[in-house]
């Protein structure tokens, strides 16, 4: 089953404990972000207001006792898009999202070949389908066993570091 629009929003709102994301791409092509990326690359900071409504939703989930987290697999040098996204992550962390980074620049990627996904309550998985250039082509409910995805999550978390720790080690 494919998820879009309100069905996608309801998937988040229905979680009871946690929404967790694995991101593996260096670029996500989102047409709505084109202008914001252009401004960022021109030196304009990413304001917290630019991260709405996600910022507010994360705050509400966390305030209700639910968690939101992600691990992004990266290599250096970071793409322009990742540098832009990292500015969003600063705000996401402020809202209460547990953002972690798995840098595989100088090591084997323990999640090589694993596609992007969201997992809700460690039991419901939504596969994020992208074209090679990072353009999203759909979200698909995984009908099989969630156990492999719980293992991917465990590997991603154990092999990554908190976002704040990671960015402290970056050279500007």
PDB file of C-alpha atoms in Angstrom:
ATOM      1  CA  UNK A   1       0.000   0.000   0.000  1.00  0.00           C
ATOM      2  CA  UNK A   2       1.302   3.461  -0.904  1.00  0.00           C
ATOM      3  CA  UNK A   3       1.007   6.337   1.584  1.00  0.00           C
ATOM      4  CA  UNK A   4       0.486   9.964   0.657  1.00  0.00           C
ATOM      5  CA  UNK A   5      -1.071  13.123   2.058  1.00  0.00           C
ATOM      6  CA  UNK A   6      -3.333  12.654   5.044  1.00  0.00           C
ATOM      7  CA  UNK A   7      -2.676   8.906   5.199  1.00  0.00           C
ATOM      8  CA  UNK A   8       1.006   9.699   5.762  1.00  0.00           C
ATOM      9  CA  UNK A   9       0.165  12.244   8.468  1.00  0.00           C
ATOM     10  CA  UNK A  10      -2.168   9.762  10.192  1.00  0.00           C
ATOM     11  CA  UNK A  11       0.633   7.174  10.233  1.00  0.00           C
ATOM     12  CA  UNK A  12       2.705   9.527  12.384  1.00  0.00           C
ATOM     13  CA  UNK A  13      -0.162  10.562  14.593  1.00  0.00           C
ATOM     14  CA  UNK A  14      -1.105   6.910  15.218  1.00  0.00           C
ATOM     15  CA  UNK A  15       2.287   6.002  16.677  1.00  0.00           C
ATOM     16  CA  UNK A  16       2.131   5.132  20.331  1.00  0.00           C
ATOM     17  CA  UNK A  17       5.816   5.222  21.292  1.00  0.00           C
ATOM     18  CA  UNK A  18       8.280   6.069  18.541  1.00  0.00           C
ATOM     19  CA  UNK A  19       8.798   7.121  14.944  1.00  0.00           C
ATOM     20  CA  UNK A  20      12.308   6.367  13.715  1.00  0.00           C
ATOM     21  CA  UNK A  21      13.976   7.092  10.373  1.00  0.00           C
ATOM     22  CA  UNK A  22      17.013   5.786   8.495  1.00  0.00           C
ATOM     23  CA  UNK A  23      18.361   8.206   5.884  1.00  0.00           C
ATOM     24  CA  UNK A  24      21.044   6.990   3.502  1.00  0.00           C
ATOM     25  CA  UNK A  25      21.192   9.518   0.672  1.00  0.00           C
ATOM     26  CA  UNK A  26      23.500  12.550   0.306  1.00  0.00           C
ATOM     27  CA  UNK A  27      20.725  14.521  -1.440  1.00  0.00           C
ATOM     28  CA  UNK A  28      16.944  14.570  -1.198  1.00  0.00           C
ATOM     29  CA  UNK A  29      15.317  16.514  -4.008  1.00  0.00           C
ATOM     30  CA  UNK A  30      12.293  18.299  -2.598  1.00  0.00           C
ATOM     31  CA  UNK A  31      10.980  20.999  -4.947  1.00  0.00           C
ATOM     32  CA  UNK A  32       9.566  23.018  -2.035  1.00  0.00           C
ATOM     33  CA  UNK A  33      13.120  23.366  -0.646  1.00  0.00           C
ATOM     34  CA  UNK A  34      14.768  24.740  -3.795  1.00  0.00           C
ATOM     35  CA  UNK A  35      14.461  28.397  -2.814  1.00  0.00           C
ATOM     36  CA  UNK A  36      15.485  27.746   0.800  1.00  0.00           C
ATOM     37  CA  UNK A  37      18.581  25.847  -0.359  1.00  0.00           C
ATOM     38  CA  UNK A  38      19.476  28.668  -2.743  1.00  0.00           C
ATOM     39  CA  UNK A  39      19.229  31.194   0.124  1.00  0.00           C
ATOM     40  CA  UNK A  40      21.263  28.936   2.432  1.00  0.00           C
ATOM     41  CA  UNK A  41      24.022  28.554  -0.154  1.00  0.00           C
ATOM     42  CA  UNK A  42      24.021  32.351  -0.515  1.00  0.00           C
ATOM     43  CA  UNK A  43      24.823  32.604   3.205  1.00  0.00           C
ATOM     44  CA  UNK A  44      21.379  33.071   4.742  1.00  0.00           C
ATOM     45  CA  UNK A  45      20.875  31.070   7.958  1.00  0.00           C
ATOM     46  CA  UNK A  46      18.028  28.550   8.271  1.00  0.00           C
ATOM     47  CA  UNK A  47      15.588  30.083  10.748  1.00  0.00           C
ATOM     48  CA  UNK A  48      13.640  27.863  13.105  1.00  0.00           C
ATOM     49  CA  UNK A  49      10.431  29.137  11.514  1.00  0.00           C
ATOM     50  CA  UNK A  50      11.575  27.545   8.251  1.00  0.00           C
ATOM     51  CA  UNK A  51      11.409  24.127   9.891  1.00  0.00           C
ATOM     52  CA  UNK A  52       7.697  24.385  10.695  1.00  0.00           C
ATOM     53  CA  UNK A  53       5.443  22.457  10.827  1.00  0.00           C
ATOM     54  CA  UNK A  54       7.900  19.620  11.627  1.00  0.00           C
ATOM     55  CA  UNK A  55       9.385  21.471  14.617  1.00  0.00           C
ATOM     56  CA  UNK A  56       5.957  21.854  16.224  1.00  0.00           C
ATOM     57  CA  UNK A  57       4.935  18.293  15.483  1.00  0.00           C
ATOM     58  CA  UNK A  58       8.112  16.891  17.057  1.00  0.00           C
ATOM     59  CA  UNK A  59       7.568  19.057  20.145  1.00  0.00           C
ATOM     60  CA  UNK A  60       3.998  17.780  20.434  1.00  0.00           C
ATOM     61  CA  UNK A  61       5.018  14.134  20.023  1.00  0.00           C
ATOM     62  CA  UNK A  62       7.747  14.484  22.644  1.00  0.00           C
ATOM     63  CA  UNK A  63       5.445  16.367  25.042  1.00  0.00           C
ATOM     64  CA  UNK A  64       2.970  13.473  24.780  1.00  0.00           C
ATOM     65  CA  UNK A  65       5.688  10.959  25.717  1.00  0.00           C
ATOM     66  CA  UNK A  66       6.417   9.724  22.207  1.00  0.00           C
ATOM     67  CA  UNK A  67       9.862   9.775  20.636  1.00  0.00           C
ATOM     68  CA  UNK A  68      11.113  10.788  17.213  1.00  0.00           C
ATOM     69  CA  UNK A  69      14.565   9.854  16.022  1.00  0.00           C
ATOM     70  CA  UNK A  70      16.718   9.279  12.986  1.00  0.00           C
ATOM     71  CA  UNK A  71      20.158   8.245  11.855  1.00  0.00           C
ATOM     72  CA  UNK A  72      21.610   9.739   8.685  1.00  0.00           C
ATOM     73  CA  UNK A  73      24.430   7.816   6.995  1.00  0.00           C
ATOM     74  CA  UNK A  74      26.932  10.308   5.547  1.00  0.00           C
ATOM     75  CA  UNK A  75      30.333  10.587   3.932  1.00  0.00           C
ATOM     76  CA  UNK A  76      32.599  13.614   3.866  1.00  0.00           C
ATOM     77  CA  UNK A  77      32.851  16.052   2.353  1.00  0.00           C
ATOM     78  CA  UNK A  78      29.199  16.746   3.059  1.00  0.00           C
ATOM     79  CA  UNK A  79      27.078  17.643   0.047  1.00  0.00           C
ATOM     80  CA  UNK A  80      25.560  21.123  -0.114  1.00  0.00           C
ATOM     81  CA  UNK A  81      22.225  19.501   0.596  1.00  0.00           C
ATOM     82  CA  UNK A  82      23.532  17.788   3.743  1.00  0.00           C
ATOM     83  CA  UNK A  83      25.013  21.040   4.998  1.00  0.00           C
ATOM     84  CA  UNK A  84      21.547  22.583   4.498  1.00  0.00           C
ATOM     85  CA  UNK A  85      19.832  19.629   6.165  1.00  0.00           C
ATOM     86  CA  UNK A  86      22.216  19.800   9.114  1.00  0.00           C
ATOM     87  CA  UNK A  87      20.907  23.312   9.791  1.00  0.00           C
ATOM     88  CA  UNK A  88      17.425  21.794   9.966  1.00  0.00           C
ATOM     89  CA  UNK A  89      18.733  19.088  12.289  1.00  0.00           C
ATOM     90  CA  UNK A  90      19.892  21.759  14.756  1.00  0.00           C
ATOM     91  CA  UNK A  91      16.272  22.856  15.066  1.00  0.00           C
ATOM     92  CA  UNK A  92      14.957  19.269  15.095  1.00  0.00           C
ATOM     93  CA  UNK A  93      17.200  18.493  18.075  1.00  0.00           C
ATOM     94  CA  UNK A  94      15.946  21.631  19.817  1.00  0.00           C
ATOM     95  CA  UNK A  95      12.392  20.335  19.311  1.00  0.00           C
ATOM     96  CA  UNK A  96      13.333  17.013  20.917  1.00  0.00           C
ATOM     97  CA  UNK A  97      14.189  14.772  17.974  1.00  0.00           C
ATOM     98  CA  UNK A  98      17.047  12.317  18.602  1.00  0.00           C
ATOM     99  CA  UNK A  99      19.202  12.906  15.517  1.00  0.00           C
ATOM    100  CA  UNK A 100      22.326  10.800  15.068  1.00  0.00           C
ATOM    101  CA  UNK A 101      24.984  10.652  12.349  1.00  0.00           C
ATOM    102  CA  UNK A 102      26.724   7.558  11.012  1.00  0.00           C
ATOM    103  CA  UNK A 103      29.820   8.744   9.137  1.00  0.00           C
ATOM    104  CA  UNK A 104      31.185   6.035   6.830  1.00  0.00           C
ATOM    105  CA  UNK A 105      33.900   8.141   5.205  1.00  0.00           C
ATOM    106  CA  UNK A 106      36.755   6.021   6.534  1.00  0.00           C
ATOM    107  CA  UNK A 107      34.987   2.768   7.263  1.00  0.00           C
ATOM    108  CA  UNK A 108      32.742   0.128   5.755  1.00  0.00           C
ATOM    109  CA  UNK A 109      29.063   1.070   5.749  1.00  0.00           C
ATOM    110  CA  UNK A 110      27.354  -1.496   8.012  1.00  0.00           C
ATOM    111  CA  UNK A 111      24.030  -0.668   6.318  1.00  0.00           C
ATOM    112  CA  UNK A 112      25.199  -0.796   2.687  1.00  0.00           C
ATOM    113  CA  UNK A 113      22.241  -1.478   0.416  1.00  0.00           C
ATOM    114  CA  UNK A 114      19.584  -0.790   3.057  1.00  0.00           C
ATOM    115  CA  UNK A 115      16.981   1.613   1.713  1.00  0.00           C
ATOM    116  CA  UNK A 116      15.554   4.568   3.567  1.00  0.00           C
ATOM    117  CA  UNK A 117      12.632   3.812   5.839  1.00  0.00           C
ATOM    118  CA  UNK A 118      10.510   5.014   8.715  1.00  0.00           C
ATOM    119  CA  UNK A 119       9.604   2.574  11.485  1.00  0.00           C
ATOM    120  CA  UNK A 120       6.712   3.218  13.847  1.00  0.00           C
ATOM    121  CA  UNK A 121       6.570   1.561  17.270  1.00  0.00           C
ATOM    122  CA  UNK A 122       9.273  -0.877  16.118  1.00  0.00           C
ATOM    123  CA  UNK A 123       6.575  -2.815  14.267  1.00  0.00           C
ATOM    124  CA  UNK A 124       5.233  -0.880  11.261  1.00  0.00           C
ATOM    125  CA  UNK A 125       7.685  -0.038   8.477  1.00  0.00           C
ATOM    126  CA  UNK A 126       7.248   2.415   5.623  1.00  0.00           C
ATOM    127  CA  UNK A 127       9.802   2.120   2.829  1.00  0.00           C
ATOM    128  CA  UNK A 128      10.867   5.433   1.335  1.00  0.00           C
ATOM    129  CA  UNK A 129      11.388   5.043  -2.414  1.00  0.00           C
ATOM    130  CA  UNK A 130      13.647   7.477  -4.288  1.00  0.00           C
ATOM    131  CA  UNK A 131      15.002   7.920  -7.753  1.00  0.00           C
ATOM    132  CA  UNK A 132      18.775   7.844  -8.087  1.00  0.00           C
ATOM    133  CA  UNK A 133      18.951  11.667  -7.872  1.00  0.00           C
ATOM    134  CA  UNK A 134      17.111  11.724  -4.513  1.00  0.00           C
ATOM    135  CA  UNK A 135      13.641  12.566  -5.831  1.00  0.00           C
ATOM    136  CA  UNK A 136      11.006  10.772  -3.802  1.00  0.00           C
ATOM    137  CA  UNK A 137       8.756   8.521  -5.863  1.00  0.00           C
ATOM    138  CA  UNK A 138       6.640   7.065  -3.095  1.00  0.00           C
ATOM    139  CA  UNK A 139       6.149   5.702   0.393  1.00  0.00           C
ATOM    140  CA  UNK A 140       5.217   2.058   0.645  1.00  0.00           C
ATOM    141  CA  UNK A 141       3.968   0.133   3.667  1.00  0.00           C
ATOM    142  CA  UNK A 142       6.207  -2.903   4.172  1.00  0.00           C
ATOM    143  CA  UNK A 143       3.967  -5.939   4.505  1.00  0.00           C
ATOM    144  CA  UNK A 144       6.668  -8.324   5.752  1.00  0.00           C
ATOM    145  CA  UNK A 145       8.467  -8.937   9.015  1.00  0.00           C
ATOM    146  CA  UNK A 146       9.787  -5.850  10.805  1.00  0.00           C
ATOM    147  CA  UNK A 147      12.643  -7.750  12.482  1.00  0.00           C
ATOM    148  CA  UNK A 148      15.289  -6.911   9.833  1.00  0.00           C
ATOM    149  CA  UNK A 149      14.415  -3.224  10.262  1.00  0.00           C
ATOM    150  CA  UNK A 150      14.743  -3.443  14.039  1.00  0.00           C
ATOM    151  CA  UNK A 151      18.218  -4.884  13.446  1.00  0.00           C
ATOM    152  CA  UNK A 152      19.050  -2.041  11.026  1.00  0.00           C
ATOM    153  CA  UNK A 153      17.919   0.428  13.673  1.00  0.00           C
ATOM    154  CA  UNK A 154      20.070  -1.234  16.316  1.00  0.00           C
ATOM    155  CA  UNK A 155      23.136  -1.179  14.058  1.00  0.00           C
ATOM    156  CA  UNK A 156      22.512   2.432  13.028  1.00  0.00           C
ATOM    157  CA  UNK A 157      22.157   3.639  16.600  1.00  0.00           C
ATOM    158  CA  UNK A 158      25.111   1.697  17.981  1.00  0.00           C
ATOM    159  CA  UNK A 159      27.442   2.782  15.144  1.00  0.00           C
ATOM    160  CA  UNK A 160      26.431   6.457  15.087  1.00  0.00           C
ATOM    161  CA  UNK A 161      26.977   9.475  17.313  1.00  0.00           C
ATOM    162  CA  UNK A 162      24.560  12.170  18.451  1.00  0.00           C
ATOM    163  CA  UNK A 163      24.242  15.006  15.941  1.00  0.00           C
ATOM    164  CA  UNK A 164      25.605  17.612  18.373  1.00  0.00           C
ATOM    165  CA  UNK A 165      28.739  15.533  18.975  1.00  0.00           C
ATOM    166  CA  UNK A 166      29.260  14.975  15.266  1.00  0.00           C
ATOM    167  CA  UNK A 167      29.031  18.632  14.265  1.00  0.00           C
ATOM    168  CA  UNK A 168      31.472  19.650  17.011  1.00  0.00           C
ATOM    169  CA  UNK A 169      34.102  17.620  15.188  1.00  0.00           C
ATOM    170  CA  UNK A 170      33.447  19.138  11.754  1.00  0.00           C
ATOM    171  CA  UNK A 171      35.917  21.594  10.308  1.00  0.00           C
ATOM    172  CA  UNK A 172      34.063  24.686   9.008  1.00  0.00           C
TER     173      UNK A 172
END
